[in-house]
Amino acid sequence: MEYASREVLIKNGKMCVIRRAEEADAEMMLEYLRATSGETPYMLREPEEVRTDLEEERELLRRAAEDPRWLMLLAFVDGEFAGSCSFAAVSERSRARHRCTAGISLYRAFWDMGIGTALLEELLEAAEAAGYEQAELDVVSVNERAVRLYKRLGFETVGTVPHAFKYADGSYADFLFMVKKLV
């Protein structure tokens, strides 16, 4: 999907550059996926479960850039990669084409700066422009920071998936399923 880069002022007074992901970002993205998966218990995978190779990641980023209903945005502060967010169709079937799924993650060093808010605002605007009527996501229920962000941006909790995650120590975490109407 096409997206014109933007600069957004964040809480620390710095500018955050938001741009669309490109094929050339593949190596950086793989490092990021491994690092962020290890920084928090709220991600779907463990760092060692990032098994995509460089060529597969390049292909994924190329396809995302060419697909008018898929967008991956990257955020940079002082030239340093801070995080990403994306949306994609829930399904291309006619009865679900109006719905997209959204996701976001940031390096821990960039939490609480307003980058997540800026990324999601840009993403939701682009999702609506792409023809989506509804954005959906799931979030670990105890991830209070993320839940607050999503609620502030208009997402509502519509359900809970009990024991959605099972951790190595045998404990569980529930998911909240959240939805935002775009139109």
Coordinates of C-alpha atoms in Angstrom, one line a residue:
M1 CA 0.0 0.0 0.0
E2 CA 1.2 3.5 -0.7
Y3 CA 2.0 5.7 2.2
A4 CA 3.7 9.1 2.3
S5 CA 6.3 9.4 5.1
R6 CA 5.4 11.7 8.0
E7 CA 7.1 13.3 10.9
V8 CA 5.4 13.5 14.2
L9 CA 6.5 15.3 17.4
I10 CA 6.7 12.9 20.3
K11 CA 6.6 13.5 24.1
N12 CA 10.4 14.0 24.5
G13 CA 10.3 16.8 22.0
K14 CA 12.0 14.8 19.2
M15 CA 10.6 14.1 15.8
C16 CA 9.5 10.6 15.0
V17 CA 9.7 9.6 11.3
I18 CA 7.0 7.2 10.2
R19 CA 7.4 5.4 6.9
R20 CA 6.3 2.4 5.0
A21 CA 8.4 -0.8 5.4
E22 CA 10.5 -1.7 2.4
E23 CA 12.3 -4.8 1.2
A24 CA 15.6 -3.3 2.3
D25 CA 14.4 -3.4 5.9
A26 CA 14.3 -7.2 6.0
E27 CA 17.5 -7.7 8.1
M28 CA 16.5 -5.0 10.5
M29 CA 13.0 -6.4 10.9
L30 CA 14.3 -9.9 11.7
E31 CA 16.6 -8.5 14.4
Y32 CA 13.7 -6.5 15.8
L33 CA 11.3 -9.4 15.9
R34 CA 13.9 -11.5 17.9
A35 CA 14.7 -8.6 20.3
T36 CA 11.1 -7.5 21.0
S37 CA 10.0 -11.1 21.5
G38 CA 12.5 -11.3 24.3
E39 CA 11.8 -7.9 25.9
T40 CA 8.2 -8.7 27.0
P41 CA 5.9 -11.6 27.8
Y42 CA 3.2 -10.1 25.6
M43 CA 4.4 -11.1 22.2
L44 CA 3.2 -14.3 20.5
R45 CA 6.6 -15.9 20.1
E46 CA 9.8 -16.5 21.9
P47 CA 13.0 -15.0 20.2
E48 CA 14.1 -18.5 19.0
E49 CA 10.8 -19.0 17.3
V50 CA 11.6 -16.2 14.7
R51 CA 12.6 -18.7 12.0
T52 CA 11.9 -16.6 8.9
D53 CA 15.1 -16.3 6.8
L54 CA 16.3 -13.1 5.2
E55 CA 14.9 -13.9 1.7
E56 CA 11.5 -14.8 3.2
E57 CA 11.3 -11.6 5.1
R58 CA 12.3 -9.6 2.0
E59 CA 9.4 -11.3 0.1
L60 CA 7.0 -10.6 2.8
L61 CA 7.9 -6.9 2.9
R62 CA 7.7 -6.7 -1.0
R63 CA 4.3 -8.3 -1.0
A64 CA 3.1 -5.9 1.8
A65 CA 4.4 -2.9 -0.2
E66 CA 2.5 -4.0 -3.3
D67 CA -0.8 -5.0 -1.7
P68 CA -3.3 -2.1 -1.5
R69 CA -5.0 -3.6 1.6
W70 CA -1.9 -4.3 3.6
L71 CA 0.4 -1.8 5.3
M72 CA 3.4 -2.0 7.6
L73 CA 4.7 1.2 9.1
L74 CA 8.1 1.7 10.8
A75 CA 9.0 4.4 13.3
F76 CA 12.4 6.0 13.7
V77 CA 13.7 8.5 16.3
D78 CA 17.0 10.2 15.6
G79 CA 17.5 7.6 12.8
E80 CA 17.1 4.7 15.3
F81 CA 14.5 2.1 14.6
A82 CA 11.8 2.3 17.3
G83 CA 9.0 0.0 16.3
S84 CA 6.4 -1.1 13.8
C85 CA 2.7 -1.6 13.3
S86 CA 0.7 -3.1 10.5
F87 CA -2.7 -4.0 9.3
A88 CA -3.9 -6.7 6.9
A89 CA -7.2 -8.2 5.8
V90 CA -8.8 -10.6 8.2
S91 CA -10.0 -12.4 5.0
E92 CA -10.5 -11.5 1.3
R93 CA -13.8 -13.3 1.4
S94 CA -16.7 -11.0 0.6
R95 CA -18.3 -11.3 4.0
A96 CA -15.2 -10.3 5.9
R97 CA -13.4 -7.9 3.5
H98 CA -14.5 -4.9 5.6
R99 CA -12.3 -6.1 8.6
C100 CA -8.6 -5.8 9.2
T101 CA -6.4 -7.0 11.9
A102 CA -3.9 -4.7 13.5
G103 CA -0.7 -5.2 15.4
I104 CA 2.0 -3.1 17.0
S105 CA 5.2 -3.5 18.9
L106 CA 8.1 -1.2 20.0
Y107 CA 11.5 -1.7 21.4
R108 CA 11.2 -1.3 25.2
A109 CA 13.6 1.7 25.1
F110 CA 10.9 3.6 23.1
W111 CA 7.9 2.9 25.4
D112 CA 6.0 5.9 26.9
M113 CA 7.1 8.4 24.3
G114 CA 3.9 8.6 22.3
I115 CA 5.3 6.6 19.4
G116 CA 2.7 3.8 19.8
T117 CA -0.1 6.4 19.7
A118 CA 1.4 8.1 16.6
L119 CA 1.9 4.8 14.8
L120 CA -1.6 3.6 15.5
E121 CA -3.3 6.8 14.5
E122 CA -1.5 6.8 11.2
L123 CA -2.3 3.1 10.7
L124 CA -6.0 3.5 11.5
E125 CA -6.3 6.4 9.1
A126 CA -4.6 4.4 6.4
A127 CA -6.8 1.4 7.1
E128 CA -10.0 3.5 6.6
A129 CA -8.5 4.9 3.4
A130 CA -7.9 1.3 2.2
G131 CA -11.6 0.6 2.6
Y132 CA -11.7 -1.1 5.9
E133 CA -14.7 -0.4 8.2
Q134 CA -13.4 -2.2 11.3
A135 CA -10.0 -2.8 12.9
E136 CA -9.5 -5.7 15.2
L137 CA -6.7 -6.9 17.5
D138 CA -6.0 -9.1 20.5
V139 CA -3.9 -8.1 23.5
V140 CA -2.7 -10.0 26.6
S141 CA -5.2 -8.9 29.2
V142 CA -2.5 -7.9 31.8
N143 CA -0.7 -5.6 29.3
E144 CA -2.3 -2.6 30.9
R145 CA -0.2 0.0 28.9
A146 CA -1.4 -1.5 25.6
V147 CA -5.0 -1.9 26.7
R148 CA -5.1 1.8 27.8
L149 CA -3.6 2.9 24.4
Y150 CA -6.2 0.9 22.5
K151 CA -9.1 2.2 24.6
R152 CA -7.9 5.7 24.2
L153 CA -7.9 5.3 20.4
G154 CA -11.5 4.0 20.4
F155 CA -11.1 0.2 20.6
E156 CA -13.6 -1.7 22.7
T157 CA -13.2 -5.1 24.3
V158 CA -15.7 -7.5 22.8
G159 CA -14.5 -10.8 24.3
T160 CA -11.9 -12.7 26.2
V161 CA -9.9 -15.8 25.2
P162 CA -9.0 -17.6 28.4
H163 CA -5.6 -19.2 28.6
A164 CA -4.6 -17.8 25.2
F165 CA -0.9 -18.0 26.1
K166 CA 0.9 -20.7 28.0
Y167 CA 4.3 -19.8 29.3
A168 CA 7.3 -22.1 29.9
D169 CA 6.6 -21.9 33.7
G170 CA 3.1 -23.4 33.2
S171 CA 1.2 -20.1 33.8
Y172 CA -1.3 -18.7 31.4
A173 CA -2.4 -15.3 30.1
D174 CA -5.8 -14.4 28.7
F175 CA -6.3 -12.3 25.5
L176 CA -8.8 -9.5 25.1
F177 CA -10.3 -9.3 21.7
M178 CA -10.8 -5.6 20.8
V179 CA -12.5 -3.9 17.9
K180 CA -12.7 -0.3 16.6
K181 CA -15.2 0.9 14.1
L182 CA -13.5 3.0 11.4
V183 CA -16.5 4.3 9.7

